[in-house]
Amino acid sequence: MSLVADELIRFSSVLRIAYNFLTGRDYLKRKKFREKKKLISVGLPFSDLVYAFPDLIPVFPIRMHEFKIHKYLTYLGSASNIFGWNRVTNFLGFVKDLGIKDISQTVDNIIEDVISTINAKYNEMYDYGEECGVPTDFCYGVKSLYGMNVSKGKNCDANLNYTIRCSAWNKYLESLKAIGNPSKQIWIEVPPRNIGNALELFIDNITKGLEELEKISSYNYNSNTLRDHFRTVNQIHQSYKQILYEIGNADFYPCNPATFSEILALLNISFHDYNSSATRFRDNIISLFNEMKGRITKGIGMDVSKMPKILITPMFGGWEPKTHDIIYELGGRVLYGDWDLLQFLEDIPISNRMDPIEAYAQFLMNANQIGIGCDNNTLTESYVRLARNFEADGLIFIQVFGCHSISNCYTMLKEKLRRELEIPSIAINFNKMGENVEQVKTRLGAFMEMFN
Amino acid sequence: MVYNFIGIDIGSLASKVVLISEGKLVDYRVERSTFDFKRVGNNLFNDILEKNNLNKSDVFIMSTGYGRNTIDIADDRITEITAHARGAQYFFPEAHSVIDIGGQDSKAILISKKTGNVMDFQMNDKCAAGTGRFLEVMAHALEVPIEEIGELALNSNKPSAISSTCTVFAESEVISLFARGTSKHDIAAGIHKSIARRVAGMAKRIGVAPLLVFCGGVAKNIAVKKFLEEELGFEIVIPNHPQLTGAIGAALIAQEHNGN
Amino acid sequence: MEDLDFLSDYYLFLKEKKEEGKKVIGFISHDNIPEELIDAAGFIPLRMIFAGNDELMDASHDFLPPSTCSFAQSCIGAFSIKPSDYKFLDLVDYFIVSNHCVSDICASEIIAKYYDIPQLSFYVSYTKTDNSLKYFYLELIDLKENLEKIKGFEILNQDLMNSIVKYNNFKKKLLDLSNLSIPGSKKLELLQKAILFGPEYLPKLEKILQSQESTQAKNNSKPILLTGCSIFINDYLNDLIEESGGNIVFFDTWVGFNYYSQIFDDNVLNSSNEPINLLVERFKNNIHGDHSVPNFLETKISHIEEFSKNYKSRTGKKLGVINHIIKFCDHMSIMSSHLKNRLQEKGIQVLNLERDYSRANRGQLSTRIEAFLEMM
């Protein structure tokens, strides 16, 4: 019993992150109604400017929904309210006193359950989006976002909209007004290319965006608040990268690889808004990395040296979560690294005593140019770079139905991977979670045989 | 003056011919269209004339449906949208919306309460899901005659979830559920729920509301009606001859256009 | 179906220009490409305004998944297969990669990359703030510099001004064309040819206009306003609409109103001494283009409402609106249900007509169009 409880405790950070994601609704309600804070809807990792104002909270709309939470997480949450997360022994005692029968349930099952719950909600949003008139042509990602906004968007005081390369994204943002979303729309244009004084124009766009946020907030913009936030963000980025590469590329994992994939997926989803609290997310992700290192040092986990590393990307338009389970059953391990692909884990250069707005502009401009890029060549290069960083043995490319931006460069990518990295790749079609899993299994079976 | 009107509805699976006299349905014929629907249409037409002691010159012929432009005996043609709306009103004068599920397509029609004319419509003719074809394929996969699958579905109180929207993938799902031991009636119920969800989804887009008339060949399946009602949230009605609404509507419109 | 002999005339037209030393600059992107700048450089802008078919769409699947805009697929297919009508595509010297929409970026990149055509870039902001206008200016300068590099010498302000005036007069003529009550098919044919050949078509257009002034559209046809995606060359859609008893009286699309409405007042032209700024001004005033956010839907609704009202008071007839949506077009499809609901609230009937270029689609389209016309 103690070994298993040991596991639970030593991996509590990931459970905390999961809990914070899933209990967003209660957290946000408290913030809005009791503390009189305002909610700003965000999507993709563009939440940072909201953190410049103490009374504004960024939220990725799906988190306003009610999630079915695994009972262990509920106990953990209750325990944290009474004892604080770090009071290990008290937690143990609490759990023992509750007489929970199936304590042998491991972290693996809890995390798997978390991911399933989140995915089920995504599917629900997708269905709701379709019912509310989003055209069938769009990708899973946009359809579920549409559903999220139609269902919960009115709880927000504003939408923070950044224009990016994907026209479906930009047009979906435009449609929020038409949905009848009462929120104010704040637009920040990211210049498509970095030519001439485009960076200066971008700095001005961000400044104007901050002015709009200032109108909603009861605080004035304070550059120190933003600078402090970026310091927090840089710590988040650092830890995230450490988890991806130090742990991800290791020969010994702190847990079974399918669980590790799920943890990466959870980090991916939580990164949109840092679960509405950047400092809390930073603390959790730093301790998550430390916990993982701790477990590896103590030999708790699994030897994965013989398991081929498979990179699955991109996830934004949607992805079939059972894929990492299938790969695990076939003897491989799956890594997800989309935010690094898009350069969202780079440092925001505040260390040069630069104005934080200018630092942020540089950071985003870099992400736009090199990450998502403005052309397919650059985007393909980004995928190759990610595969190289992961020292991936193979790549599974998600060809999302209805995506004509990030999902469109597979032809170029396949050639490049073969030529430059000499690794095989396969594209699997994706329309909706849970659809055609049998076919995916067959294709992946054939793919994994290449590594024997 | 012409008092007799023929409505010919050439569907992709079945051809229907009706005779309307002084606004009342007098006789009708139904037969599978086959690839030679022109011949089938002509034969049904000639038969109905003969059995009612009429000549071609005694009648005005309006064609509708998929093959409406190919039937050269027709005096005029109208789309199945307008025809089904009118036909539904024949059975239910207060009809406000229509759902028609045919062999290979389905449609939803909204009728103006003020004018009685079509106000809006939505069609699915690109995909077998949500059509009679879907039921046929699934019935075959379950090894159940198509006429019995409705009743089978009604015996379930736990419909299986069928997630695939595509008929071909749904078929694989059904087979795999069956192989895993799920009961036939639960799978059948899942199939009906799926088709109802699909069609109701399309219908809700144009804002269908009572009084809703459910017609087309598939309306004969009582389980589809039940699941449609569940999805829509209100009761719906079915005409005595659900397959004939298109042809009846065409004939009635012919009558109206000819000043009778 | 229109007769496509003019495409071989177009081939000869381009060939002649090339023999004079001019370069042909191809692009897919719609309204925001500054064709006057290309013209001022002494080059010929070639707009990809050709509809597709099954064969062309299939040919693009080597590069893009099928769930891509049918039009973009067809553009790639046209370069891949080069059907005999389109042999002028061999004459393209440069291809502009632009971001009108993501399908535009993808297709134009693929064409430039896989068919060995040197690429020029021209990216447009999505919003229309002051900074977006400043950014547009940066892109114009960048394009100008690239064109000058190719040309070998500078594009003079006077040359640019002359081109702007030329295109302006050309568009004014197209506006006159649009006001004639000739059958929609004739109007469309002339619009397509004019936009393809450019201002060189002006004398021919004027001659045709004079002879057309007496032709009238069928009186019993139902008047239609076409909005959404354009009807491109070699597309059967207009024929279907006319066969079903409809007549398009107004093309609220890029091959149509969006193009010829972008006119400068003479006093604006005369008072300007920086022609590049005129192009920025035009971008700013392009409120009907589908690329820009966030007012596209609102602008379209009020524009259609106004036109409908005016049409009714002028002719006593009620307009029907057909919203032409090419499959997988992000810009048009997301607004379609809102457009329909909002216009129907104002008593204007709308048919959202979704299609790709496949032959199989034709029967389904005609049923919908006919049913809509029966409804009107």
mmCIF file of C-alpha atoms in Angstrom, chain A residues 116-285:
data_model
loop_
_atom_site.group_PDB
_atom_site.id
_atom_site.type_symbol
_atom_site.label_atom_id
_atom_site.label_comp_id
_atom_site.label_asym_id
_atom_site.label_seq_id
_atom_site.Cartn_x
_atom_site.Cartn_y
_atom_site.Cartn_z
ATOM 1 C CA SER A 116 -10.560 10.557 -21.675
ATOM 2 C CA THR A 117 -12.757 12.995 -19.788
ATOM 3 C CA ILE A 118 -11.235 15.982 -21.537
ATOM 4 C CA ASN A 119 -11.541 14.308 -24.922
ATOM 5 C CA ALA A 120 -15.150 13.382 -24.344
ATOM 6 C CA LYS A 121 -15.835 17.030 -23.622
ATOM 7 C CA TYR A 122 -14.045 18.053 -26.823
ATOM 8 C CA ASN A 123 -16.257 15.663 -28.768
ATOM 9 C CA GLU A 124 -19.300 17.110 -27.057
ATOM 10 C CA MET A 125 -18.202 20.594 -28.100
ATOM 11 C CA TYR A 126 -17.663 19.363 -31.651
ATOM 12 C CA ASP A 127 -21.188 17.942 -31.801
ATOM 13 C CA TYR A 128 -22.617 21.075 -30.291
ATOM 14 C CA GLY A 129 -20.709 23.251 -32.735
ATOM 15 C CA GLU A 130 -22.165 21.303 -35.659
ATOM 16 C CA GLU A 131 -25.644 21.556 -34.223
ATOM 17 C CA CYS A 132 -25.207 25.304 -33.931
ATOM 18 C CA GLY A 133 -24.343 25.725 -37.553
ATOM 19 C CA VAL A 134 -20.571 25.561 -37.881
ATOM 20 C CA PRO A 135 -20.004 24.282 -41.431
ATOM 21 C CA THR A 136 -18.953 20.658 -41.767
ATOM 22 C CA ASP A 137 -15.923 21.766 -43.793
ATOM 23 C CA PHE A 138 -13.979 22.980 -40.812
ATOM 24 C CA CYS A 139 -11.410 21.063 -38.830
ATOM 25 C CA TYR A 140 -12.167 19.383 -35.525
ATOM 26 C CA GLY A 141 -10.275 22.067 -33.624
ATOM 27 C CA VAL A 142 -12.306 24.977 -34.948
ATOM 28 C CA LYS A 143 -15.598 23.119 -34.675
ATOM 29 C CA SER A 144 -15.011 22.309 -31.034
ATOM 30 C CA LEU A 145 -13.880 25.878 -30.345
ATOM 31 C CA TYR A 146 -17.086 27.104 -31.962
ATOM 32 C CA GLY A 147 -19.079 24.779 -29.750
ATOM 33 C CA MET A 148 -17.196 26.002 -26.675
ATOM 34 C CA ASN A 149 -17.906 29.602 -27.510
ATOM 35 C CA VAL A 150 -21.541 29.143 -28.322
ATOM 36 C CA SER A 151 -22.054 27.301 -25.045
ATOM 37 C CA LYS A 152 -19.916 29.321 -22.664
ATOM 38 C CA GLY A 153 -18.557 32.347 -24.471
ATOM 39 C CA LYS A 154 -21.092 34.688 -22.958
ATOM 40 C CA ASN A 155 -19.495 34.255 -19.544
ATOM 41 C CA CYS A 156 -16.492 36.164 -20.782
ATOM 42 C CA ASP A 157 -16.106 39.899 -20.904
ATOM 43 C CA ALA A 158 -13.880 39.882 -23.958
ATOM 44 C CA ASN A 159 -12.235 37.674 -26.568
ATOM 45 C CA LEU A 160 -8.571 38.273 -27.194
ATOM 46 C CA ASN A 161 -8.079 37.548 -30.901
ATOM 47 C CA TYR A 162 -4.736 37.253 -32.637
ATOM 48 C CA THR A 163 -4.618 36.872 -36.424
ATOM 49 C CA ILE A 164 -2.347 34.083 -37.575
ATOM 50 C CA ARG A 165 -1.549 32.219 -40.756
ATOM 51 C CA CYS A 166 -4.640 30.043 -40.607
ATOM 52 C CA SER A 167 -7.566 31.785 -42.306
ATOM 53 C CA ALA A 168 -10.040 29.334 -40.801
ATOM 54 C CA TRP A 169 -8.887 30.468 -37.355
ATOM 55 C CA ASN A 170 -9.162 34.151 -38.234
ATOM 56 C CA LYS A 171 -12.577 33.764 -39.760
ATOM 57 C CA TYR A 172 -13.789 31.659 -36.854
ATOM 58 C CA LEU A 173 -12.734 34.502 -34.530
ATOM 59 C CA GLU A 174 -14.675 36.929 -36.682
ATOM 60 C CA SER A 175 -17.749 34.725 -36.390
ATOM 61 C CA LEU A 176 -17.768 35.012 -32.582
ATOM 62 C CA LYS A 177 -19.534 38.335 -32.928
ATOM 63 C CA ALA A 178 -22.130 36.790 -35.184
ATOM 64 C CA ILE A 179 -22.707 33.912 -32.739
ATOM 65 C CA GLY A 180 -24.206 36.524 -30.494
ATOM 66 C CA ASN A 181 -21.320 36.413 -28.104
ATOM 67 C CA PRO A 182 -21.776 39.581 -26.092
ATOM 68 C CA SER A 183 -18.094 39.790 -25.373
ATOM 69 C CA LYS A 184 -15.986 42.596 -26.646
ATOM 70 C CA GLN A 185 -13.610 41.550 -29.422
ATOM 71 C CA ILE A 186 -10.015 42.689 -29.038
ATOM 72 C CA TRP A 187 -7.969 42.156 -32.169
ATOM 73 C CA ILE A 188 -4.200 42.035 -32.341
ATOM 74 C CA GLU A 189 -2.786 41.586 -35.805
ATOM 75 C CA VAL A 190 0.424 39.596 -36.080
ATOM 76 C CA PRO A 191 2.155 40.920 -39.224
ATOM 77 C CA PRO A 192 2.319 38.093 -41.766
ATOM 78 C CA ARG A 193 5.997 38.717 -42.498
ATOM 79 C CA ASN A 194 8.825 40.430 -40.699
ATOM 80 C CA ILE A 195 9.697 42.982 -43.374
ATOM 81 C CA GLY A 196 10.645 46.636 -42.995
ATOM 82 C CA ASN A 197 9.485 47.972 -39.648
ATOM 83 C CA ALA A 198 6.845 45.277 -39.190
ATOM 84 C CA LEU A 199 8.131 44.613 -35.659
ATOM 85 C CA GLU A 200 7.511 48.236 -34.677
ATOM 86 C CA LEU A 201 3.994 48.019 -36.056
ATOM 87 C CA PHE A 202 3.469 44.830 -34.097
ATOM 88 C CA ILE A 203 4.686 46.465 -30.876
ATOM 89 C CA ASP A 204 2.138 49.167 -31.481
ATOM 90 C CA ASN A 205 -0.599 46.594 -32.110
ATOM 91 C CA ILE A 206 0.191 44.886 -28.823
ATOM 92 C CA THR A 207 0.208 48.236 -27.026
ATOM 93 C CA LYS A 208 -3.215 49.009 -28.441
ATOM 94 C CA GLY A 209 -4.403 45.573 -27.355
ATOM 95 C CA LEU A 210 -3.235 46.336 -23.832
ATOM 96 C CA GLU A 211 -5.110 49.628 -23.959
ATOM 97 C CA GLU A 212 -8.283 47.718 -24.800
ATOM 98 C CA LEU A 213 -7.703 45.325 -21.916
ATOM 99 C CA GLU A 214 -7.053 48.303 -19.678
ATOM 100 C CA LYS A 215 -10.509 49.630 -20.490
ATOM 101 C CA ILE A 216 -12.042 46.412 -19.159
ATOM 102 C CA SER A 217 -9.790 46.197 -16.125
ATOM 103 C CA SER A 218 -9.967 48.577 -13.167
ATOM 104 C CA TYR A 219 -6.193 48.688 -13.106
ATOM 105 C CA ASN A 220 -3.805 50.654 -15.235
ATOM 106 C CA TYR A 221 -1.264 48.791 -17.290
ATOM 107 C CA ASN A 222 1.913 48.357 -15.322
ATOM 108 C CA SER A 223 4.962 47.137 -17.228
ATOM 109 C CA ASN A 224 6.393 45.554 -14.085
ATOM 110 C CA THR A 225 3.394 43.287 -13.735
ATOM 111 C CA LEU A 226 3.844 42.136 -17.296
ATOM 112 C CA ARG A 227 7.586 41.745 -16.850
ATOM 113 C CA ASP A 228 7.037 39.613 -13.751
ATOM 114 C CA HIS A 229 4.574 37.492 -15.627
ATOM 115 C CA PHE A 230 7.061 36.934 -18.439
ATOM 116 C CA ARG A 231 9.645 35.820 -15.886
ATOM 117 C CA THR A 232 7.131 33.244 -14.698
ATOM 118 C CA VAL A 233 6.430 32.271 -18.293
ATOM 119 C CA ASN A 234 10.110 31.772 -19.058
ATOM 120 C CA GLN A 235 10.340 29.422 -16.098
ATOM 121 C CA ILE A 236 7.333 27.522 -17.433
ATOM 122 C CA HIS A 237 8.943 27.282 -20.862
ATOM 123 C CA GLN A 238 12.202 26.049 -19.399
ATOM 124 C CA SER A 239 10.582 23.316 -17.322
ATOM 125 C CA TYR A 240 8.356 22.292 -20.195
ATOM 126 C CA LYS A 241 11.375 21.887 -22.451
ATOM 127 C CA GLN A 242 13.197 19.959 -19.766
ATOM 128 C CA ILE A 243 10.283 17.554 -19.530
ATOM 129 C CA LEU A 244 10.129 17.203 -23.293
ATOM 130 C CA TYR A 245 13.807 16.672 -23.945
ATOM 131 C CA GLU A 246 15.613 15.714 -20.774
ATOM 132 C CA ILE A 247 12.959 13.255 -19.736
ATOM 133 C CA GLY A 248 11.494 12.538 -23.153
ATOM 134 C CA ASN A 249 14.823 11.622 -24.684
ATOM 135 C CA ALA A 250 15.967 9.562 -21.688
ATOM 136 C CA ASP A 251 16.335 5.794 -21.737
ATOM 137 C CA PHE A 252 14.425 5.414 -18.505
ATOM 138 C CA TYR A 253 11.015 6.981 -17.976
ATOM 139 C CA PRO A 254 9.483 7.893 -14.604
ATOM 140 C CA CYS A 255 6.320 6.050 -15.557
ATOM 141 C CA ASN A 256 5.085 3.889 -18.359
ATOM 142 C CA PRO A 257 5.399 5.601 -21.744
ATOM 143 C CA ALA A 258 1.647 5.731 -22.412
ATOM 144 C CA THR A 259 1.232 7.670 -19.171
ATOM 145 C CA PHE A 260 4.126 9.912 -20.146
ATOM 146 C CA SER A 261 2.371 10.645 -23.452
ATOM 147 C CA GLU A 262 -0.780 11.486 -21.564
ATOM 148 C CA ILE A 263 1.126 13.838 -19.296
ATOM 149 C CA LEU A 264 2.504 15.590 -22.379
ATOM 150 C CA ALA A 265 -1.004 15.798 -23.804
ATOM 151 C CA LEU A 266 -2.256 17.296 -20.559
ATOM 152 C CA LEU A 267 0.534 19.877 -20.594
ATOM 153 C CA ASN A 268 -0.331 20.660 -24.194
ATOM 154 C CA ILE A 269 -3.961 21.370 -23.377
ATOM 155 C CA SER A 270 -3.245 23.301 -20.163
ATOM 156 C CA PHE A 271 -0.754 25.572 -21.863
ATOM 157 C CA HIS A 272 -3.491 27.589 -23.640
ATOM 158 C CA ASP A 273 -4.261 29.581 -20.507
ATOM 159 C CA TYR A 274 -1.912 28.018 -17.894
ATOM 160 C CA ASN A 275 -5.133 26.801 -16.229
ATOM 161 C CA SER A 276 -5.938 30.454 -15.558
ATOM 162 C CA SER A 277 -3.051 30.923 -13.141
ATOM 163 C CA ALA A 278 0.468 31.238 -14.488
ATOM 164 C CA THR A 279 2.222 31.188 -11.118
ATOM 165 C CA ARG A 280 0.375 28.091 -9.992
ATOM 166 C CA PHE A 281 1.113 26.373 -13.303
ATOM 167 C CA ARG A 282 4.773 27.331 -13.023
ATOM 168 C CA ASP A 283 5.029 25.855 -9.540
ATOM 169 C CA ASN A 284 3.345 22.663 -10.674
ATOM 170 C CA ILE A 285 5.390 22.178 -13.803
#
